[in-house]
Amino acid sequence: MIQAREALALLQEGNRRFVSDISSRDPITGRARRLELASGQAPFATILGCSDSRVPVEIVFDQGLGDLFVIRVGGNIVAPSLIGSVEFAAEQFGTRLVVVLGHTQCGVIGATIEQLQRPAENQSRNLHSIVELVRPSVEALMATELRYDHDALVHQAVRANIRASVRHLRRGSDIIEQMIQKDGLMVVGAEYSLETGLVDFFDGLPETGV
Ligand SMILES: [Zn+2]
């Protein structure tokens, strides 16, 4: 089993390779690896990321088959079925690191800001359910001076939404809460930059660092 800190270091190294255009893709997605994994998996991290086509999780962390347990949903929100997926990986595969991965210029954050500024009555019920989960993070920021600076507002709202998802994951499940206390499970938040390709692990890292 790979412990949380070690898993975090693997992701950081992988992201550095991605940013430097050094990819290890062939050995990690090849036939031999596929056959090796057919009998079982032990992903070393669970990633709850946004569905945005520009943030494919395995690619930005330079990981291959069997490495990551990935959940992707618009706005990297936390809903019951997504918590269930995180619990599943932690219980079944011993995955000890959970990363909420948001990204700069997230469209769901933009849509939520727009919805708060100019409510559209014809918004689909399903999309509305996502916006409703993002809303509290954005609303608090819109009550400040940030409402006059759209770019700064989006930037801060992306991070606030990641932090909210981290909090929600930590407290929304007895199983996860117990694993944090007893088994060294770690839930952290990170932001991927569409511009630089870098992942900034800005939320929930232990003070000693990795
Ligand atoms: Zn997004």
mmCIF file of C-alpha atoms and ligand atoms in Angstrom, residues 50 52 75-76 103 106-108, ligand 1:
data_model
loop_
_atom_site.group_PDB
_atom_site.id
_atom_site.type_symbol
_atom_site.label_atom_id
_atom_site.label_comp_id
_atom_site.label_asym_id
_atom_site.label_seq_id
_atom_site.Cartn_x
_atom_site.Cartn_y
_atom_site.Cartn_z
ATOM 1 C CA CYS A 50 -13.572 18.543 -13.274
ATOM 2 C CA ASP A 52 -13.160 19.903 -18.536
ATOM 3 C CA GLY A 75 -17.041 21.790 -11.232
ATOM 4 C CA ASN A 76 -15.455 18.951 -9.166
ATOM 5 C CA HIS A 103 -8.603 24.291 -12.513
ATOM 6 C CA CYS A 106 -13.493 26.639 -14.790
ATOM 7 C CA GLY A 107 -16.650 26.978 -16.908
ATOM 8 C CA VAL A 108 -18.900 25.753 -14.120
HETATM 9 ZN ZN ZN B 1 -14.063 22.999 -14.834
#
